[in-house]
mmCIF file of C-alpha atoms and ligand atoms in Angstrom:
data_model
loop_
_atom_site.group_PDB
_atom_site.id
_atom_site.type_symbol
_atom_site.label_atom_id
_atom_site.label_comp_id
_atom_site.label_asym_id
_atom_site.label_seq_id
_atom_site.Cartn_x
_atom_site.Cartn_y
_atom_site.Cartn_z
ATOM 1 C CA MET A 1 114.081 211.946 115.094
ATOM 2 C CA THR A 2 115.645 208.521 114.632
ATOM 3 C CA ILE A 3 113.546 206.100 112.497
ATOM 4 C CA THR A 4 113.718 202.524 113.723
ATOM 5 C CA ILE A 5 112.475 199.517 111.714
ATOM 6 C CA THR A 6 112.233 196.006 112.876
ATOM 7 C CA ALA A 7 113.585 192.811 110.572
ATOM 8 C CA PHE A 8 114.096 189.315 110.760
ATOM 9 C CA GLU A 9 116.947 188.535 113.073
ATOM 10 C CA ARG A 10 117.756 185.556 110.665
ATOM 11 C CA SER A 11 115.768 186.111 107.475
ATOM 12 C CA PRO A 12 114.859 182.394 106.104
ATOM 13 C CA ASP A 13 116.196 183.640 102.517
ATOM 14 C CA GLY A 14 119.450 184.640 104.375
ATOM 15 C CA GLY A 15 119.021 188.349 103.798
ATOM 16 C CA MET A 16 118.349 188.071 99.993
ATOM 17 C CA GLY A 17 115.658 190.682 99.678
ATOM 18 C CA LEU A 18 112.528 188.738 99.837
ATOM 19 C CA ALA A 19 111.555 189.607 103.496
ATOM 20 C CA ARG A 20 109.263 192.716 103.582
ATOM 21 C CA ASP A 21 111.584 195.032 105.544
ATOM 22 C CA THR A 22 113.471 195.406 102.168
ATOM 23 C CA ARG A 23 110.666 197.476 100.791
ATOM 24 C CA VAL A 24 110.829 199.871 103.821
ATOM 25 C CA ARG A 25 114.452 200.038 103.799
ATOM 26 C CA TRP A 26 114.366 200.841 99.827
ATOM 27 C CA ALA A 27 111.587 203.653 100.595
ATOM 28 C CA LEU A 28 113.816 205.220 103.208
ATOM 29 C CA GLU A 29 116.932 205.077 100.949
ATOM 30 C CA GLU A 30 115.005 206.684 98.095
ATOM 31 C CA VAL A 31 114.203 209.554 100.162
ATOM 32 C CA GLY A 32 117.456 209.607 101.986
ATOM 33 C CA GLN A 33 116.358 209.184 105.451
ATOM 34 C CA PRO A 34 118.544 207.164 107.742
ATOM 35 C CA TYR A 35 117.341 204.684 109.977
ATOM 36 C CA GLU A 36 118.087 201.958 112.464
ATOM 37 C CA VAL A 37 117.098 198.308 112.437
ATOM 38 C CA ARG A 38 116.115 196.354 115.529
ATOM 39 C CA PRO A 39 116.423 192.636 114.695
ATOM 40 C CA VAL A 40 113.825 190.391 115.992
ATOM 41 C CA SER A 41 113.574 186.698 116.625
ATOM 42 C CA PHE A 42 110.662 184.591 115.625
ATOM 43 C CA ARG A 43 109.950 184.055 119.158
ATOM 44 C CA ALA A 44 110.058 187.706 120.316
ATOM 45 C CA MET A 45 107.720 188.619 117.486
ATOM 46 C CA LYS A 46 104.965 186.827 119.495
ATOM 47 C CA GLU A 47 105.764 188.341 122.613
ATOM 48 C CA PRO A 48 103.800 191.206 124.331
ATOM 49 C CA ALA A 49 106.624 193.903 123.365
ATOM 50 C CA HIS A 50 106.421 193.174 119.786
ATOM 51 C CA LEU A 51 102.785 192.647 119.714
ATOM 52 C CA ALA A 52 102.165 196.183 121.052
ATOM 53 C CA LEU A 53 103.721 197.506 117.991
ATOM 54 C CA HIS A 54 102.520 194.889 115.596
ATOM 55 C CA PRO A 55 99.183 193.265 116.349
ATOM 56 C CA PHE A 56 99.880 190.150 114.129
ATOM 57 C CA GLY A 57 103.405 189.508 115.184
ATOM 58 C CA GLN A 58 105.084 190.211 112.378
ATOM 59 C CA ILE A 59 107.979 192.466 110.667
ATOM 60 C CA PRO A 60 108.599 194.926 109.702
ATOM 61 C CA THR A 61 107.265 197.749 111.817
ATOM 62 C CA TYR A 62 108.297 201.473 111.848
ATOM 63 C CA GLU A 63 109.123 203.714 114.921
ATOM 64 C CA GLU A 64 109.703 207.573 114.719
ATOM 65 C CA GLY A 65 108.996 209.590 117.990
ATOM 66 C CA ASP A 66 105.757 208.470 119.349
ATOM 67 C CA LEU A 67 104.512 206.938 115.979
ATOM 68 C CA ALA A 68 104.546 203.372 115.665
ATOM 69 C CA LEU A 69 103.307 201.702 112.304
ATOM 70 C CA PHE A 70 102.908 198.185 110.907
ATOM 71 C CA GLU A 71 101.901 197.034 107.467
ATOM 72 C CA THR A 72 104.430 197.804 104.504
ATOM 73 C CA GLY A 73 101.730 199.622 102.573
ATOM 74 C CA ALA A 74 101.229 202.045 105.282
ATOM 75 C CA ILE A 75 104.713 202.409 106.198
ATOM 76 C CA VAL A 76 105.811 203.119 102.572
ATOM 77 C CA PHE A 77 103.135 205.468 102.117
ATOM 78 C CA HIS A 78 104.016 207.401 105.253
ATOM 79 C CA ILE A 79 107.434 207.689 104.002
ATOM 80 C CA ALA A 80 106.389 208.793 100.619
ATOM 81 C CA GLU A 81 104.068 211.534 102.019
ATOM 82 C CA ARG A 82 106.468 213.028 104.405
ATOM 83 C CA HIS A 83 109.504 213.119 102.101
ATOM 84 C CA ALA A 84 109.990 213.985 98.451
ATOM 85 C CA GLY A 85 111.020 211.418 95.899
ATOM 86 C CA LEU A 86 108.366 208.785 95.973
ATOM 87 C CA LEU A 87 104.910 210.618 95.094
ATOM 88 C CA PRO A 88 104.488 213.233 92.549
ATOM 89 C CA ASP A 89 103.283 216.774 93.269
ATOM 90 C CA ALA A 90 100.451 216.865 91.014
ATOM 91 C CA ALA A 91 97.338 215.774 93.048
ATOM 92 C CA ASN A 92 96.093 213.403 90.251
ATOM 93 C CA ALA A 93 99.334 211.889 89.415
ATOM 94 C CA ARG A 94 99.868 211.230 93.212
ATOM 95 C CA ALA A 95 96.278 209.684 93.322
ATOM 96 C CA ARG A 96 97.462 207.366 90.664
ATOM 97 C CA ALA A 97 100.732 206.427 92.023
ATOM 98 C CA MET A 98 98.533 205.413 95.049
ATOM 99 C CA SER A 99 96.278 203.427 92.975
ATOM 100 C CA TRP A 100 99.541 201.285 91.989
ATOM 101 C CA MET A 101 100.372 200.940 95.622
ATOM 102 C CA PHE A 102 97.164 199.481 96.217
ATOM 103 C CA ALA A 103 96.869 197.322 93.113
ATOM 104 C CA ALA A 104 100.291 196.010 93.948
ATOM 105 C CA LEU A 105 99.265 194.925 97.467
ATOM 106 C CA ASN A 106 95.714 193.845 96.948
ATOM 107 C CA THR A 107 95.589 192.726 93.547
ATOM 108 C CA VAL A 108 99.018 191.369 92.295
ATOM 109 C CA GLU A 109 100.452 190.097 95.693
ATOM 110 C CA PRO A 110 97.604 187.796 96.831
ATOM 111 C CA PRO A 111 97.992 185.363 94.076
ATOM 112 C CA ILE A 112 101.692 185.589 94.224
ATOM 113 C CA LEU A 113 101.380 184.701 97.876
ATOM 114 C CA GLU A 114 99.106 181.967 97.344
ATOM 115 C CA LEU A 115 101.692 180.510 94.834
ATOM 116 C CA VAL A 116 104.418 180.911 97.443
ATOM 117 C CA ASN A 117 102.384 178.918 99.961
ATOM 118 C CA ALA A 118 101.198 176.422 97.557
ATOM 119 C CA LYS A 119 104.870 175.403 96.959
ATOM 120 C CA ILE A 120 106.392 175.968 100.238
ATOM 121 C CA LEU A 121 103.634 175.163 102.895
ATOM 122 C CA GLU A 122 101.353 172.822 100.840
ATOM 123 C CA GLY A 123 103.926 171.265 98.275
ATOM 124 C CA ASP A 124 103.897 167.790 100.379
ATOM 125 C CA LYS A 125 99.919 167.482 100.196
ATOM 126 C CA PRO A 126 98.508 164.856 98.252
ATOM 127 C CA TRP A 127 96.427 167.175 96.353
ATOM 128 C CA SER A 128 99.098 169.737 95.727
ATOM 129 C CA ALA A 129 100.130 168.602 92.103
ATOM 130 C CA GLU A 130 96.581 169.167 90.998
ATOM 131 C CA ARG A 131 96.023 172.505 92.630
ATOM 132 C CA LEU A 132 99.444 174.135 91.817
ATOM 133 C CA PRO A 133 98.539 174.658 88.265
ATOM 134 C CA LEU A 134 95.437 176.570 89.100
ATOM 135 C CA VAL A 135 97.245 178.572 91.521
ATOM 136 C CA GLN A 136 99.995 179.174 88.559
ATOM 137 C CA ASP A 137 97.352 180.277 86.158
ATOM 138 C CA ARG A 138 95.954 182.931 88.621
ATOM 139 C CA VAL A 139 99.299 184.440 88.759
ATOM 140 C CA ARG A 140 99.695 184.248 84.985
ATOM 141 C CA GLY A 141 96.219 186.014 84.741
ATOM 142 C CA ARG A 142 97.446 188.944 86.723
ATOM 143 C CA LEU A 143 101.009 189.101 85.108
ATOM 144 C CA ASN A 144 99.283 189.090 81.569
ATOM 145 C CA GLN A 145 97.261 192.075 82.403
ATOM 146 C CA LEU A 146 100.204 194.088 84.353
ATOM 147 C CA SER A 147 102.385 193.240 81.389
ATOM 148 C CA ALA A 148 99.763 194.578 78.782
ATOM 149 C CA ARG A 149 99.458 197.641 81.024
ATOM 150 C CA LEU A 150 103.102 198.339 81.285
ATOM 151 C CA GLY A 151 104.039 197.670 77.666
ATOM 152 C CA ASN A 152 107.231 199.434 76.896
ATOM 153 C CA ALA A 153 106.944 201.923 79.388
ATOM 154 C CA GLU A 154 109.903 202.492 82.134
ATOM 155 C CA TRP A 155 107.498 202.767 85.137
ATOM 156 C CA LEU A 156 103.778 202.185 85.670
ATOM 157 C CA ASP A 157 102.782 205.794 85.411
ATOM 158 C CA GLY A 158 105.322 208.233 84.481
ATOM 159 C CA ALA A 159 108.195 208.682 87.106
ATOM 160 C CA PHE A 160 109.308 206.211 89.368
ATOM 161 C CA SER A 161 107.011 206.217 92.419
ATOM 162 C CA ALA A 162 106.048 204.637 95.636
ATOM 163 C CA GLY A 163 103.419 202.420 93.273
ATOM 164 C CA ASP A 164 106.675 201.065 91.467
ATOM 165 C CA LEU A 165 108.587 200.548 94.396
ATOM 166 C CA ILE A 166 105.755 198.228 96.059
ATOM 167 C CA MET A 167 104.767 196.523 92.554
ATOM 168 C CA VAL A 168 108.524 195.581 91.898
ATOM 169 C CA SER A 169 109.073 194.484 95.496
ATOM 170 C CA VAL A 170 105.930 192.139 95.044
ATOM 171 C CA LEU A 171 106.987 191.067 91.696
ATOM 172 C CA LEU A 172 110.452 189.946 93.264
ATOM 173 C CA ARG A 173 108.697 187.400 95.341
ATOM 174 C CA LEU A 174 108.196 185.465 92.258
ATOM 175 C CA ARG A 175 111.742 185.323 90.983
ATOM 176 C CA PRO A 176 112.616 181.930 92.433
ATOM 177 C CA SER A 177 109.695 180.454 90.488
ATOM 178 C CA GLY A 178 110.727 181.489 87.171
ATOM 179 C CA THR A 179 107.490 182.657 86.322
ATOM 180 C CA LEU A 180 108.599 186.461 85.977
ATOM 181 C CA ASN A 181 110.937 185.531 83.142
ATOM 182 C CA GLU A 182 108.016 184.386 80.969
ATOM 183 C CA TYR A 183 107.223 188.323 80.817
ATOM 184 C CA SER A 184 110.139 189.888 79.418
ATOM 185 C CA ASN A 185 109.088 193.591 80.092
ATOM 186 C CA LEU A 186 108.056 192.673 83.740
ATOM 187 C CA ALA A 187 111.421 191.206 84.324
ATOM 188 C CA ALA A 188 113.101 194.111 82.887
ATOM 189 C CA TYR A 189 110.895 196.318 84.847
ATOM 190 C CA VAL A 190 112.138 194.685 88.012
ATOM 191 C CA ALA A 191 115.583 194.761 87.031
ATOM 192 C CA ARG A 192 115.174 198.564 86.668
ATOM 193 C CA GLY A 193 114.120 198.828 90.166
ATOM 194 C CA GLU A 194 117.065 196.499 91.257
ATOM 195 C CA ALA A 195 119.309 198.603 89.564
ATOM 196 C CA ARG A 196 118.407 201.574 91.569
ATOM 197 C CA PRO A 197 121.183 202.699 93.969
ATOM 198 C CA ALA A 198 118.685 203.111 96.755
ATOM 199 C CA TYR A 199 117.443 199.506 96.053
ATOM 200 C CA LYS A 200 121.047 198.243 96.062
ATOM 201 C CA ARG A 201 121.731 200.112 99.486
ATOM 202 C CA ALA A 202 118.653 198.678 101.070
ATOM 203 C CA PHE A 203 119.615 195.024 99.605
ATOM 204 C CA ASP A 204 123.227 195.249 100.815
ATOM 205 C CA ALA A 205 122.073 196.452 104.288
ATOM 206 C CA GLN A 206 119.741 193.604 104.812
ATOM 207 C CA LEU A 207 122.155 191.080 103.497
ATOM 208 C CA ALA A 208 124.997 192.426 105.760
ATOM 209 C CA GLN A 209 122.616 192.212 108.817
ATOM 210 C CA ASN A 210 121.823 188.631 107.860
ATOM 211 C CA THR A 211 125.661 187.793 107.096
ATOM 212 C CA GLY A 212 127.347 189.930 109.408
ATOM 213 C CA LYS A 213 129.696 191.107 106.396
ATOM 214 C CA PRO A 214 129.819 194.328 105.062
ATOM 215 C CA THR A 215 129.223 194.517 101.502
ATOM 216 C CA ALA A 216 130.545 196.594 98.513
ATOM 217 C CA SER A 217 128.417 199.763 99.053
ATOM 218 C CA GLN A 218 129.338 200.008 102.764
HETATM 219 N N1 LIG B 1 100.862 192.527 105.247
HETATM 220 C C1 LIG B 1 102.011 192.613 106.011
HETATM 221 C C2 LIG B 1 103.183 193.444 105.469
HETATM 222 O O1 LIG B 1 103.010 193.967 104.108
HETATM 223 O O2 LIG B 1 103.776 194.471 106.433
HETATM 224 C C3 LIG B 1 102.801 191.205 106.002
HETATM 225 C C4 LIG B 1 104.000 191.210 106.871
HETATM 226 C C5 LIG B 1 104.827 189.834 106.651
HETATM 227 O O3 LIG B 1 104.328 188.793 106.079
HETATM 228 N N2 LIG B 1 105.805 189.589 107.448
HETATM 229 C C6 LIG B 1 106.501 188.346 107.506
HETATM 230 C C7 LIG B 1 106.582 187.877 109.045
HETATM 231 O O4 LIG B 1 106.716 188.598 109.746
HETATM 232 C C8 LIG B 1 107.869 188.742 107.063
HETATM 233 S S1 LIG B 1 107.870 189.142 105.290
HETATM 234 N N3 LIG B 1 106.456 186.484 109.140
HETATM 235 C C9 LIG B 1 106.450 185.960 110.403
HETATM 236 C C10 LIG B 1 105.210 185.560 110.919
HETATM 237 O O5 LIG B 1 104.296 185.867 110.354
HETATM 238 O O6 LIG B 1 105.318 185.066 112.068
HETATM 239 C C11 LIG B 1 107.269 187.679 104.378
HETATM 240 C C12 LIG B 1 108.462 186.820 103.965
HETATM 241 C C13 LIG B 1 109.232 185.962 104.902
HETATM 242 C C14 LIG B 1 110.281 185.219 104.520
HETATM 243 C C15 LIG B 1 110.643 185.316 103.194
HETATM 244 N N4 LIG B 1 111.815 184.712 102.835
HETATM 245 O O7 LIG B 1 112.649 184.163 103.457
HETATM 246 O O8 LIG B 1 111.905 184.452 101.566
HETATM 247 C C16 LIG B 1 110.023 186.123 102.384
HETATM 248 C C17 LIG B 1 108.938 187.049 102.733
#
């Protein structure tokens, strides 16, 4: 059955991997599943046809036969459950990988998004300069904890898993701020994720879709 995902017709970052379809593309590449992309404009995202797929009018969505999913956590989990390569076989290790997926989405991503919003959406407000350091401290608080847990390990819990895929995707959002580089082990962890051939294919495909140019791996 063909898998179709939606992505920005024109991503605000020009297709440099920051939009959330990247993590879905990456998961599909890791498990070797081909997929098609239906680009959606900002206007189309809020129209009934797309809202039927995504109640909040966002990308990405995932369609496979009569199944339609939204929310990247649910989509990546679905891919990881159906295909080998993103979740360990042993029940306890599998449950721990899922803990990391939820931790990335519920514990690490919220302060990072708050920082992104504080800079992009609220940067011109008169109170922004006073608030920004507080938001930055909340991000550093989480990164301190994550960095301490990761230590010198390659991945969060044994072999690379969907937990790492989501965590690396979440941390990548911090790169433009420079904060990630304050944590050498986290910066190296993210670089290891980006170096995976499946990530590179996902990145290249998103970039090509946004620029109209084929890239090295295509
Ligand atoms: N919780 C949802 C999920 O994980 O699937 C969040 C989905 C979401 O935020 N989608 C965004 C969206 O559709 C795109 S990814 N926004 C349009 C809207 O809400 O109207 C967020 C994003 C957008 C752009 C960049 N960028 O260009 O740097 C990075 C990330």
